[in-house]
PDB file of N, CA and C in Angstrom:
ATOM      1  N   UNK A   1       2.864   1.448 -28.294  1.00 66.00           N
ATOM      2  CA  UNK A   1       3.018   2.881 -28.133  1.00 66.00           C
ATOM      3  C   UNK A   1       4.350   3.285 -28.762  1.00 66.00           C
ATOM      4  N   UNK A   2       4.328   4.339 -29.541  1.00 68.00           N
ATOM      5  CA  UNK A   2       5.548   4.789 -30.217  1.00 68.00           C
ATOM      6  C   UNK A   2       6.496   5.460 -29.227  1.00 68.00           C
ATOM      7  N   UNK A   3       7.728   5.608 -29.669  1.00 68.00           N
ATOM      8  CA  UNK A   3       8.737   6.261 -28.822  1.00 68.00           C
ATOM      9  C   UNK A   3       8.327   7.698 -28.513  1.00 68.00           C
ATOM     10  N   UNK A   4       7.740   8.368 -29.514  1.00 69.00           N
ATOM     11  CA  UNK A   4       7.306   9.757 -29.317  1.00 69.00           C
ATOM     12  C   UNK A   4       6.177   9.827 -28.285  1.00 69.00           C
ATOM     13  N   UNK A   5       5.209   8.900 -28.379  1.00 69.00           N
ATOM     14  CA  UNK A   5       4.104   8.880 -27.413  1.00 69.00           C
ATOM     15  C   UNK A   5       4.619   8.592 -26.006  1.00 69.00           C
ATOM     16  N   UNK A   6       5.581   7.683 -25.909  1.00 71.00           N
ATOM     17  CA  UNK A   6       6.173   7.363 -24.616  1.00 71.00           C
ATOM     18  C   UNK A   6       6.859   8.584 -24.029  1.00 71.00           C
ATOM     19  N   UNK A   7       7.597   9.297 -24.877  1.00 71.00           N
ATOM     20  CA  UNK A   7       8.289  10.505 -24.410  1.00 71.00           C
ATOM     21  C   UNK A   7       7.277  11.561 -23.966  1.00 71.00           C
ATOM     22  N   UNK A   8       6.205  11.734 -24.752  1.00 79.00           N
ATOM     23  CA  UNK A   8       5.171  12.708 -24.386  1.00 79.00           C
ATOM     24  C   UNK A   8       4.510  12.330 -23.067  1.00 79.00           C
ATOM     25  N   UNK A   9       4.246  11.031 -22.872  1.00 87.00           N
ATOM     26  CA  UNK A   9       3.660  10.577 -21.609  1.00 87.00           C
ATOM     27  C   UNK A   9       4.599  10.843 -20.446  1.00 87.00           C
ATOM     28  N   UNK A  10       5.882  10.583 -20.640  1.00 90.00           N
ATOM     29  CA  UNK A  10       6.863  10.829 -19.582  1.00 90.00           C
ATOM     30  C   UNK A  10       6.904  12.310 -19.220  1.00 90.00           C
ATOM     31  N   UNK A  11       6.842  13.172 -20.229  1.00 92.00           N
ATOM     32  CA  UNK A  11       6.831  14.617 -19.976  1.00 92.00           C
ATOM     33  C   UNK A  11       5.567  15.014 -19.216  1.00 92.00           C
ATOM     34  N   UNK A  12       4.447  14.418 -19.612  1.00 92.00           N
ATOM     35  CA  UNK A  12       3.186  14.706 -18.931  1.00 92.00           C
ATOM     36  C   UNK A  12       3.237  14.250 -17.473  1.00 92.00           C
ATOM     37  N   UNK A  13       3.793  13.059 -17.233  1.00 93.00           N
ATOM     38  CA  UNK A  13       3.935  12.579 -15.857  1.00 93.00           C
ATOM     39  C   UNK A  13       4.829  13.508 -15.044  1.00 93.00           C
ATOM     40  N   UNK A  14       5.873  14.019 -15.666  1.00 94.00           N
ATOM     41  CA  UNK A  14       6.778  14.921 -14.949  1.00 94.00           C
ATOM     42  C   UNK A  14       6.076  16.229 -14.596  1.00 94.00           C
ATOM     43  N   UNK A  15       5.318  16.777 -15.541  1.00 93.00           N
ATOM     44  CA  UNK A  15       4.561  18.009 -15.283  1.00 93.00           C
ATOM     45  C   UNK A  15       3.551  17.771 -14.159  1.00 93.00           C
ATOM     46  N   UNK A  16       2.879  16.626 -14.212  1.00 93.00           N
ATOM     47  CA  UNK A  16       1.899  16.268 -13.183  1.00 93.00           C
ATOM     48  C   UNK A  16       2.579  16.159 -11.821  1.00 93.00           C
ATOM     49  N   UNK A  17       3.728  15.490 -11.784  1.00 95.00           N
ATOM     50  CA  UNK A  17       4.472  15.347 -10.525  1.00 95.00           C
ATOM     51  C   UNK A  17       4.923  16.704  -9.995  1.00 95.00           C
ATOM     52  N   UNK A  18       5.362  17.583 -10.888  1.00 94.00           N
ATOM     53  CA  UNK A  18       5.784  18.926 -10.476  1.00 94.00           C
ATOM     54  C   UNK A  18       4.618  19.693  -9.854  1.00 94.00           C
ATOM     55  N   UNK A  19       3.440  19.561 -10.456  1.00 94.00           N
ATOM     56  CA  UNK A  19       2.258  20.228  -9.916  1.00 94.00           C
ATOM     57  C   UNK A  19       1.912  19.671  -8.537  1.00 94.00           C
ATOM     58  N   UNK A  20       1.958  18.349  -8.405  1.00 94.00           N
ATOM     59  CA  UNK A  20       1.683  17.735  -7.097  1.00 94.00           C
ATOM     60  C   UNK A  20       2.695  18.193  -6.055  1.00 94.00           C
ATOM     61  N   UNK A  21       3.948  18.316  -6.464  1.00 94.00           N
ATOM     62  CA  UNK A  21       4.977  18.795  -5.538  1.00 94.00           C
ATOM     63  C   UNK A  21       4.680  20.233  -5.108  1.00 94.00           C
ATOM     64  N   UNK A  22       4.223  21.054  -6.046  1.00 94.00           N
ATOM     65  CA  UNK A  22       3.870  22.439  -5.726  1.00 94.00           C
ATOM     66  C   UNK A  22       2.753  22.468  -4.680  1.00 94.00           C
ATOM     67  N   UNK A  23       1.839  21.514  -4.762  1.00 94.00           N
ATOM     68  CA  UNK A  23       0.698  21.470  -3.847  1.00 94.00           C
ATOM     69  C   UNK A  23       0.998  20.699  -2.564  1.00 94.00           C
ATOM     70  N   UNK A  24       2.225  20.238  -2.404  1.00 95.00           N
ATOM     71  CA  UNK A  24       2.559  19.444  -1.219  1.00 95.00           C
ATOM     72  C   UNK A  24       2.931  20.304  -0.013  1.00 95.00           C
ATOM     73  N   UNK A  25       2.835  21.608  -0.155  1.00 96.00           N
ATOM     74  CA  UNK A  25       3.187  22.519   0.930  1.00 96.00           C
ATOM     75  C   UNK A  25       1.913  23.002   1.635  1.00 96.00           C
ATOM     76  N   UNK A  26       1.806  22.811   2.951  1.00 96.00           N
ATOM     77  CA  UNK A  26       0.595  23.218   3.671  1.00 96.00           C
ATOM     78  C   UNK A  26       0.248  24.699   3.525  1.00 96.00           C
ATOM     79  N   UNK A  27       1.247  25.566   3.490  1.00 97.00           N
ATOM     80  CA  UNK A  27       0.962  27.002   3.347  1.00 97.00           C
ATOM     81  C   UNK A  27       0.334  27.286   1.990  1.00 97.00           C
ATOM     82  N   UNK A  28       0.824  26.642   0.949  1.00 97.00           N
ATOM     83  CA  UNK A  28       0.244  26.849  -0.384  1.00 97.00           C
ATOM     84  C   UNK A  28      -1.188  26.334  -0.441  1.00 97.00           C
ATOM     85  N   UNK A  29      -1.446  25.219   0.219  1.00 97.00           N
ATOM     86  CA  UNK A  29      -2.817  24.707   0.272  1.00 97.00           C
ATOM     87  C   UNK A  29      -3.728  25.681   1.017  1.00 97.00           C
ATOM     88  N   UNK A  30      -3.228  26.273   2.089  1.00 97.00           N
ATOM     89  CA  UNK A  30      -4.009  27.272   2.830  1.00 97.00           C
ATOM     90  C   UNK A  30      -4.306  28.480   1.948  1.00 97.00           C
ATOM     91  N   UNK A  31      -3.314  28.915   1.187  1.00 98.00           N
ATOM     92  CA  UNK A  31      -3.509  30.064   0.293  1.00 98.00           C
ATOM     93  C   UNK A  31      -4.624  29.763  -0.699  1.00 98.00           C
ATOM     94  N   UNK A  32      -4.554  28.609  -1.346  1.00 97.00           N
ATOM     95  CA  UNK A  32      -5.586  28.240  -2.318  1.00 97.00           C
ATOM     96  C   UNK A  32      -6.953  28.139  -1.659  1.00 97.00           C
ATOM     97  N   UNK A  33      -6.992  27.608  -0.449  1.00 96.00           N
ATOM     98  CA  UNK A  33      -8.252  27.504   0.292  1.00 96.00           C
ATOM     99  C   UNK A  33      -8.838  28.893   0.561  1.00 96.00           C
ATOM    100  N   UNK A  34      -8.008  29.834   0.967  1.00 97.00           N
ATOM    101  CA  UNK A  34      -8.486  31.192   1.270  1.00 97.00           C
ATOM    102  C   UNK A  34      -8.931  31.937   0.012  1.00 97.00           C
ATOM    103  N   UNK A  35      -8.351  31.568  -1.127  1.00 98.00           N
ATOM    104  CA  UNK A  35      -8.674  32.264  -2.378  1.00 98.00           C
ATOM    105  C   UNK A  35      -9.775  31.576  -3.177  1.00 98.00           C
ATOM    106  N   UNK A  36     -10.298  30.469  -2.679  1.00 95.00           N
ATOM    107  CA  UNK A  36     -11.229  29.679  -3.487  1.00 95.00           C
ATOM    108  C   UNK A  36     -12.522  30.415  -3.829  1.00 95.00           C
ATOM    109  N   UNK A  37     -12.974  31.308  -2.953  1.00 94.00           N
ATOM    110  CA  UNK A  37     -14.254  31.983  -3.181  1.00 94.00           C
ATOM    111  C   UNK A  37     -14.133  33.451  -3.555  1.00 94.00           C
ATOM    112  N   UNK A  38     -13.000  34.055  -3.208  1.00 96.00           N
ATOM    113  CA  UNK A  38     -12.850  35.481  -3.494  1.00 96.00           C
ATOM    114  C   UNK A  38     -11.381  35.865  -3.532  1.00 96.00           C
ATOM    115  N   UNK A  39     -11.117  36.953  -4.232  1.00 97.00           N
ATOM    116  CA  UNK A  39      -9.743  37.446  -4.284  1.00 97.00           C
ATOM    117  C   UNK A  39      -9.408  38.156  -2.981  1.00 97.00           C
ATOM    118  N   UNK A  40      -8.114  38.169  -2.665  1.00 98.00           N
ATOM    119  CA  UNK A  40      -7.657  38.793  -1.423  1.00 98.00           C
ATOM    120  C   UNK A  40      -6.318  39.468  -1.651  1.00 98.00           C
ATOM    121  N   UNK A  41      -6.032  40.443  -0.797  1.00 97.00           N
ATOM    122  CA  UNK A  41      -4.729  41.106  -0.832  1.00 97.00           C
ATOM    123  C   UNK A  41      -3.738  40.301   0.002  1.00 97.00           C
ATOM    124  N   UNK A  42      -2.472  40.636  -0.151  1.00 96.00           N
ATOM    125  CA  UNK A  42      -1.432  39.975   0.632  1.00 96.00           C
ATOM    126  C   UNK A  42      -1.682  40.191   2.125  1.00 96.00           C
ATOM    127  N   UNK A  43      -2.022  41.414   2.513  1.00 96.00           N
ATOM    128  CA  UNK A  43      -2.234  41.683   3.944  1.00 96.00           C
ATOM    129  C   UNK A  43      -3.412  40.879   4.491  1.00 96.00           C
ATOM    130  N   UNK A  44      -4.463  40.700   3.702  1.00 98.00           N
ATOM    131  CA  UNK A  44      -5.588  39.869   4.142  1.00 98.00           C
ATOM    132  C   UNK A  44      -5.143  38.422   4.328  1.00 98.00           C
ATOM    133  N   UNK A  45      -4.366  37.931   3.375  1.00 98.00           N
ATOM    134  CA  UNK A  45      -3.875  36.554   3.467  1.00 98.00           C
ATOM    135  C   UNK A  45      -2.939  36.369   4.655  1.00 98.00           C
ATOM    136  N   UNK A  46      -2.076  37.359   4.894  1.00 97.00           N
ATOM    137  CA  UNK A  46      -1.151  37.282   6.032  1.00 97.00           C
ATOM    138  C   UNK A  46      -1.938  37.130   7.331  1.00 97.00           C
ATOM    139  N   UNK A  47      -2.963  37.947   7.518  1.00 97.00           N
ATOM    140  CA  UNK A  47      -3.722  37.883   8.773  1.00 97.00           C
ATOM    141  C   UNK A  47      -4.556  36.607   8.866  1.00 97.00           C
ATOM    142  N   UNK A  48      -5.059  36.109   7.750  1.00 97.00           N
ATOM    143  CA  UNK A  48      -5.895  34.908   7.785  1.00 97.00           C
ATOM    144  C   UNK A  48      -5.084  33.625   7.926  1.00 97.00           C
ATOM    145  N   UNK A  49      -3.903  33.600   7.343  1.00 97.00           N
ATOM    146  CA  UNK A  49      -3.088  32.381   7.358  1.00 97.00           C
ATOM    147  C   UNK A  49      -2.106  32.387   8.522  1.00 97.00           C
ATOM    148  N   UNK A  50      -1.644  33.573   8.901  1.00 95.00           N
ATOM    149  CA  UNK A  50      -0.745  33.674  10.047  1.00 95.00           C
ATOM    150  C   UNK A  50       0.711  33.396   9.735  1.00 95.00           C
ATOM    151  N   UNK A  51       1.154  33.828   8.561  1.00 96.00           N
ATOM    152  CA  UNK A  51       2.574  33.710   8.208  1.00 96.00           C
ATOM    153  C   UNK A  51       3.128  35.104   7.953  1.00 96.00           C
ATOM    154  N   UNK A  52       4.449  35.211   7.970  1.00 97.00           N
ATOM    155  CA  UNK A  52       5.074  36.502   7.680  1.00 97.00           C
ATOM    156  C   UNK A  52       4.832  36.872   6.218  1.00 97.00           C
ATOM    157  N   UNK A  53       4.774  38.172   5.963  1.00 96.00           N
ATOM    158  CA  UNK A  53       4.503  38.653   4.614  1.00 96.00           C
ATOM    159  C   UNK A  53       5.561  38.174   3.625  1.00 96.00           C
ATOM    160  N   UNK A  54       6.821  38.184   4.017  1.00 97.00           N
ATOM    161  CA  UNK A  54       7.888  37.750   3.110  1.00 97.00           C
ATOM    162  C   UNK A  54       7.698  36.287   2.716  1.00 97.00           C
ATOM    163  N   UNK A  55       7.331  35.465   3.689  1.00 97.00           N
ATOM    164  CA  UNK A  55       7.103  34.046   3.431  1.00 97.00           C
ATOM    165  C   UNK A  55       5.908  33.849   2.506  1.00 97.00           C
ATOM    166  N   UNK A  56       4.830  34.566   2.776  1.00 97.00           N
ATOM    167  CA  UNK A  56       3.631  34.476   1.949  1.00 97.00           C
ATOM    168  C   UNK A  56       3.927  34.916   0.525  1.00 97.00           C
ATOM    169  N   UNK A  57       4.667  35.992   0.376  1.00 96.00           N
ATOM    170  CA  UNK A  57       5.000  36.501  -0.956  1.00 96.00           C
ATOM    171  C   UNK A  57       5.792  35.482  -1.765  1.00 96.00           C
ATOM    172  N   UNK A  58       6.688  34.750  -1.101  1.00 97.00           N
ATOM    173  CA  UNK A  58       7.444  33.702  -1.796  1.00 97.00           C
ATOM    174  C   UNK A  58       6.512  32.605  -2.295  1.00 97.00           C
ATOM    175  N   UNK A  59       5.576  32.195  -1.453  1.00 98.00           N
ATOM    176  CA  UNK A  59       4.631  31.155  -1.860  1.00 98.00           C
ATOM    177  C   UNK A  59       3.740  31.640  -3.001  1.00 98.00           C
ATOM    178  N   UNK A  60       3.276  32.882  -2.913  1.00 98.00           N
ATOM    179  CA  UNK A  60       2.450  33.435  -3.990  1.00 98.00           C
ATOM    180  C   UNK A  60       3.227  33.499  -5.296  1.00 98.00           C
ATOM    181  N   UNK A  61       4.495  33.854  -5.233  1.00 97.00           N
ATOM    182  CA  UNK A  61       5.326  33.907  -6.438  1.00 97.00           C
ATOM    183  C   UNK A  61       5.438  32.525  -7.075  1.00 97.00           C
ATOM    184  N   UNK A  62       5.618  31.496  -6.256  1.00 96.00           N
ATOM    185  CA  UNK A  62       5.697  30.127  -6.781  1.00 96.00           C
ATOM    186  C   UNK A  62       4.365  29.704  -7.398  1.00 96.00           C
ATOM    187  N   UNK A  63       3.275  30.026  -6.730  1.00 97.00           N
ATOM    188  CA  UNK A  63       1.956  29.681  -7.261  1.00 97.00           C
ATOM    189  C   UNK A  63       1.666  30.432  -8.560  1.00 97.00           C
ATOM    190  N   UNK A  64       2.109  31.678  -8.641  1.00 96.00           N
ATOM    191  CA  UNK A  64       1.934  32.456  -9.878  1.00 96.00           C
ATOM    192  C   UNK A  64       2.768  31.875 -11.007  1.00 96.00           C
ATOM    193  N   UNK A  65       3.990  31.479 -10.674  1.00 95.00           N
ATOM    194  CA  UNK A  65       4.886  30.906 -11.679  1.00 95.00           C
ATOM    195  C   UNK A  65       4.264  29.656 -12.316  1.00 95.00           C
ATOM    196  N   UNK A  66       3.515  28.893 -11.526  1.00 94.00           N
ATOM    197  CA  UNK A  66       2.856  27.676 -12.017  1.00 94.00           C
ATOM    198  C   UNK A  66       1.444  27.966 -12.537  1.00 94.00           C
ATOM    199  N   UNK A  67       1.078  29.249 -12.602  1.00 95.00           N
ATOM    200  CA  UNK A  67      -0.245  29.671 -13.074  1.00 95.00           C
ATOM    201  C   UNK A  67      -1.391  29.085 -12.246  1.00 95.00           C
ATOM    202  N   UNK A  68      -1.163  28.922 -10.961  1.00 97.00           N
ATOM    203  CA  UNK A  68      -2.217  28.450 -10.071  1.00 97.00           C
ATOM    204  C   UNK A  68      -2.977  29.608  -9.445  1.00 97.00           C
ATOM    205  N   UNK A  69      -2.312  30.745  -9.297  1.00 98.00           N
ATOM    206  CA  UNK A  69      -2.986  31.967  -8.868  1.00 98.00           C
ATOM    207  C   UNK A  69      -2.640  33.075  -9.857  1.00 98.00           C
ATOM    208  N   UNK A  70      -3.499  34.064  -9.898  1.00 98.00           N
ATOM    209  CA  UNK A  70      -3.249  35.244 -10.732  1.00 98.00           C
ATOM    210  C   UNK A  70      -3.430  36.472  -9.860  1.00 98.00           C
ATOM    211  N   UNK A  71      -2.957  37.598 -10.354  1.00 97.00           N
ATOM    212  CA  UNK A  71      -3.097  38.819  -9.567  1.00 97.00           C
ATOM    213  C   UNK A  71      -3.502  39.980 -10.457  1.00 97.00           C
ATOM    214  N   UNK A  72      -4.028  40.994  -9.795  1.00 96.00           N
ATOM    215  CA  UNK A  72      -4.361  42.241 -10.482  1.00 96.00           C
ATOM    216  C   UNK A  72      -4.089  43.375  -9.511  1.00 96.00           C
ATOM    217  N   UNK A  73      -3.672  44.488 -10.072  1.00 96.00           N
ATOM    218  CA  UNK A  73      -3.358  45.659  -9.253  1.00 96.00           C
ATOM    219  C   UNK A  73      -4.533  46.631  -9.302  1.00 96.00           C
ATOM    220  N   UNK A  74      -4.865  47.152  -8.128  1.00 95.00           N
ATOM    221  CA  UNK A  74      -5.882  48.202  -8.020  1.00 95.00           C
ATOM    222  C   UNK A  74      -5.343  49.232  -7.044  1.00 95.00           C
ATOM    223  N   UNK A  75      -4.879  50.346  -7.580  1.00 94.00           N
ATOM    224  CA  UNK A  75      -4.240  51.354  -6.742  1.00 94.00           C
ATOM    225  C   UNK A  75      -2.977  50.791  -6.136  1.00 94.00           C
ATOM    226  N   UNK A  76      -2.864  50.888  -4.826  1.00 93.00           N
ATOM    227  CA  UNK A  76      -1.677  50.377  -4.131  1.00 93.00           C
ATOM    228  C   UNK A  76      -1.803  48.895  -3.786  1.00 93.00           C
ATOM    229  N   UNK A  77      -2.983  48.329  -3.987  1.00 94.00           N
ATOM    230  CA  UNK A  77      -3.217  46.931  -3.601  1.00 94.00           C
ATOM    231  C   UNK A  77      -3.055  45.975  -4.771  1.00 94.00           C
ATOM    232  N   UNK A  78      -2.557  44.783  -4.455  1.00 95.00           N
ATOM    233  CA  UNK A  78      -2.504  43.690  -5.420  1.00 95.00           C
ATOM    234  C   UNK A  78      -3.441  42.611  -4.901  1.00 95.00           C
ATOM    235  N   UNK A  79      -4.391  42.234  -5.728  1.00 98.00           N
ATOM    236  CA  UNK A  79      -5.374  41.221  -5.365  1.00 98.00           C
ATOM    237  C   UNK A  79      -5.013  39.901  -6.034  1.00 98.00           C
ATOM    238  N   UNK A  80      -5.067  38.833  -5.249  1.00 98.00           N
ATOM    239  CA  UNK A  80      -4.767  37.495  -5.752  1.00 98.00           C
ATOM    240  C   UNK A  80      -6.043  36.671  -5.806  1.00 98.00           C
ATOM    241  N   UNK A  81      -6.108  35.794  -6.798  1.00 98.00           N
ATOM    242  CA  UNK A  81      -7.240  34.877  -6.922  1.00 98.00           C
ATOM    243  C   UNK A  81      -6.753  33.578  -7.552  1.00 98.00           C
ATOM    244  N   UNK A  82      -7.583  32.557  -7.457  1.00 98.00           N
ATOM    245  CA  UNK A  82      -7.256  31.265  -8.056  1.00 98.00           C
ATOM    246  C   UNK A  82      -7.366  31.401  -9.571  1.00 98.00           C
ATOM    247  N   UNK A  83      -6.358  30.926 -10.281  1.00 97.00           N
ATOM    248  CA  UNK A  83      -6.344  31.041 -11.738  1.00 97.00           C
ATOM    249  C   UNK A  83      -7.201  29.966 -12.408  1.00 97.00           C
ATOM    250  N   UNK A  84      -7.269  28.797 -11.806  1.00 93.00           N
ATOM    251  CA  UNK A  84      -8.022  27.679 -12.380  1.00 93.00           C
ATOM    252  C   UNK A  84      -8.915  27.062 -11.304  1.00 93.00           C
ATOM    253  N   UNK A  85     -10.223  27.293 -11.375  1.00 92.00           N
ATOM    254  CA  UNK A  85     -11.125  26.735 -10.361  1.00 92.00           C
ATOM    255  C   UNK A  85     -11.013  25.214 -10.216  1.00 92.00           C
ATOM    256  N   UNK A  86     -10.598  24.530 -11.272  1.00 95.00           N
ATOM    257  CA  UNK A  86     -10.469  23.073 -11.188  1.00 95.00           C
ATOM    258  C   UNK A  86      -9.411  22.657 -10.175  1.00 95.00           C
ATOM    259  N   UNK A  87      -8.429  23.509  -9.929  1.00 95.00           N
ATOM    260  CA  UNK A  87      -7.400  23.155  -8.951  1.00 95.00           C
ATOM    261  C   UNK A  87      -8.012  23.100  -7.554  1.00 95.00           C
ATOM    262  N   UNK A  88      -8.986  23.960  -7.285  1.00 94.00           N
ATOM    263  CA  UNK A  88      -9.689  23.925  -5.997  1.00 94.00           C
ATOM    264  C   UNK A  88     -10.487  22.629  -5.895  1.00 94.00           C
ATOM    265  N   UNK A  89     -11.139  22.240  -6.992  1.00 95.00           N
ATOM    266  CA  UNK A  89     -11.886  20.978  -6.998  1.00 95.00           C
ATOM    267  C   UNK A  89     -10.952  19.802  -6.747  1.00 95.00           C
ATOM    268  N   UNK A  90      -9.786  19.824  -7.375  1.00 95.00           N
ATOM    269  CA  UNK A  90      -8.810  18.743  -7.181  1.00 95.00           C
ATOM    270  C   UNK A  90      -8.361  18.677  -5.725  1.00 95.00           C
ATOM    271  N   UNK A  91      -8.075  19.821  -5.139  1.00 94.00           N
ATOM    272  CA  UNK A  91      -7.663  19.856  -3.725  1.00 94.00           C
ATOM    273  C   UNK A  91      -8.782  19.352  -2.824  1.00 94.00           C
ATOM    274  N   UNK A  92     -10.023  19.718  -3.140  1.00 94.00           N
ATOM    275  CA  UNK A  92     -11.160  19.251  -2.348  1.00 94.00           C
ATOM    276  C   UNK A  92     -11.320  17.734  -2.447  1.00 94.00           C
ATOM    277  N   UNK A  93     -11.117  17.178  -3.641  1.00 95.00           N
ATOM    278  CA  UNK A  93     -11.204  15.723  -3.805  1.00 95.00           C
ATOM    279  C   UNK A  93     -10.126  15.011  -2.994  1.00 95.00           C
ATOM    280  N   UNK A  94      -8.922  15.547  -3.026  1.00 94.00           N
ATOM    281  CA  UNK A  94      -7.834  14.951  -2.250  1.00 94.00           C
ATOM    282  C   UNK A  94      -8.159  15.028  -0.760  1.00 94.00           C
ATOM    283  N   UNK A  95      -8.711  16.146  -0.330  1.00 93.00           N
ATOM    284  CA  UNK A  95      -9.077  16.301   1.081  1.00 93.00           C
ATOM    285  C   UNK A  95     -10.148  15.289   1.477  1.00 93.00           C
ATOM    286  N   UNK A  96     -11.110  15.031   0.582  1.00 94.00           N
ATOM    287  CA  UNK A  96     -12.127  14.017   0.859  1.00 94.00           C
ATOM    288  C   UNK A  96     -11.482  12.650   1.066  1.00 94.00           C
ATOM    289  N   UNK A  97     -10.511  12.316   0.232  1.00 94.00           N
ATOM    290  CA  UNK A  97      -9.797  11.043   0.379  1.00 94.00           C
ATOM    291  C   UNK A  97      -9.086  11.003   1.726  1.00 94.00           C
ATOM    292  N   UNK A  98      -8.452  12.100   2.100  1.00 93.00           N
ATOM    293  CA  UNK A  98      -7.757  12.168   3.392  1.00 93.00           C
ATOM    294  C   UNK A  98      -8.743  11.931   4.535  1.00 93.00           C
ATOM    295  N   UNK A  99      -9.901  12.590   4.493  1.00 91.00           N
ATOM    296  CA  UNK A  99     -10.905  12.404   5.543  1.00 91.00           C
ATOM    297  C   UNK A  99     -11.376  10.952   5.601  1.00 91.00           C
ATOM    298  N   UNK A 100     -11.595  10.350   4.432  1.00 92.00           N
ATOM    299  CA  UNK A 100     -12.029   8.955   4.392  1.00 92.00           C
ATOM    300  C   UNK A 100     -10.962   8.039   4.984  1.00 92.00           C
ATOM    301  N   UNK A 101      -9.710   8.297   4.647  1.00 91.00           N
ATOM    302  CA  UNK A 101      -8.627   7.477   5.190  1.00 91.00           C
ATOM    303  C   UNK A 101      -8.517   7.650   6.704  1.00 91.00           C
ATOM    304  N   UNK A 102      -8.630   8.884   7.167  1.00 90.00           N
ATOM    305  CA  UNK A 102      -8.583   9.128   8.611  1.00 90.00           C
ATOM    306  C   UNK A 102      -9.730   8.420   9.326  1.00 90.00           C
ATOM    307  N   UNK A 103     -10.899   8.452   8.713  1.00 88.00           N
ATOM    308  CA  UNK A 103     -12.061   7.796   9.293  1.00 88.00           C
ATOM    309  C   UNK A 103     -11.841   6.287   9.361  1.00 88.00           C
ATOM    310  N   UNK A 104     -11.317   5.717   8.286  1.00 84.00           N
ATOM    311  CA  UNK A 104     -11.028   4.279   8.268  1.00 84.00           C
ATOM    312  C   UNK A 104      -9.982   3.921   9.314  1.00 84.00           C
ATOM    313  N   UNK A 105      -8.939   4.728   9.416  1.00 82.00           N
ATOM    314  CA  UNK A 105      -7.898   4.481  10.416  1.00 82.00           C
ATOM    315  C   UNK A 105      -8.468   4.551  11.827  1.00 82.00           C
ATOM    316  N   UNK A 106      -9.348   5.508  12.062  1.00 83.00           N
ATOM    317  CA  UNK A 106      -9.972   5.645  13.378  1.00 83.00           C
ATOM    318  C   UNK A 106     -10.805   4.410  13.696  1.00 83.00           C
ATOM    319  N   UNK A 107     -11.534   3.905  12.697  1.00 76.00           N
ATOM    320  CA  UNK A 107     -12.337   2.695  12.900  1.00 76.00           C
ATOM    321  C   UNK A 107     -11.446   1.506  13.233  1.00 76.00           C
ATOM    322  N   UNK A 108     -10.313   1.404  12.546  1.00 71.00           N
ATOM    323  CA  UNK A 108      -9.381   0.310  12.823  1.00 71.00           C
ATOM    324  C   UNK A 108      -8.851   0.389  14.248  1.00 71.00           C
ATOM    325  N   UNK A 109      -8.534   1.590  14.693  1.00 80.00           N
ATOM    326  CA  UNK A 109      -8.022   1.785  16.054  1.00 80.00           C
ATOM    327  C   UNK A 109      -9.092   1.414  17.080  1.00 80.00           C
ATOM    328  N   UNK A 110     -10.318   1.830  16.829  1.00 80.00           N
ATOM    329  CA  UNK A 110     -11.410   1.556  17.761  1.00 80.00           C
ATOM    330  C   UNK A 110     -11.748   0.073  17.827  1.00 80.00           C
ATOM    331  N   UNK A 111     -11.521  -0.658  16.738  1.00 80.00           N
ATOM    332  CA  UNK A 111     -11.854  -2.085  16.695  1.00 80.00           C
ATOM    333  C   UNK A 111     -10.748  -2.980  17.240  1.00 80.00           C
ATOM    334  N   UNK A 112      -9.661  -2.420  17.683  1.00 71.00           N
ATOM    335  CA  UNK A 112      -8.557  -3.226  18.247  1.00 71.00           C
ATOM    336  C   UNK A 112      -8.915  -3.776  19.584  1.00 71.00           C
TER     337      UNK A 112
END
């Protein structure tokens, strides 16, 4: 592998790690979960997730900065939606792994 390819791979790994870090926050995962099927306003998300509006707005800003969510304005409302449906699929796959691991751990505990 050439030095340039190695550098490109390192940059790709860093971008990947940054994305994973962005998704390591439970509130951000909840936001993506709530937006997976339909767009919602900030007030809808606040009531569904149960966080303060200021806190939610900060998380939405971070998700927008990483192009994970997008928004559109309609009158006084701003509607948010998932920018890339594949990110929802990725989160669902990770959740499946978590469930499988929890199930395996439970079996180990029961077999003691």
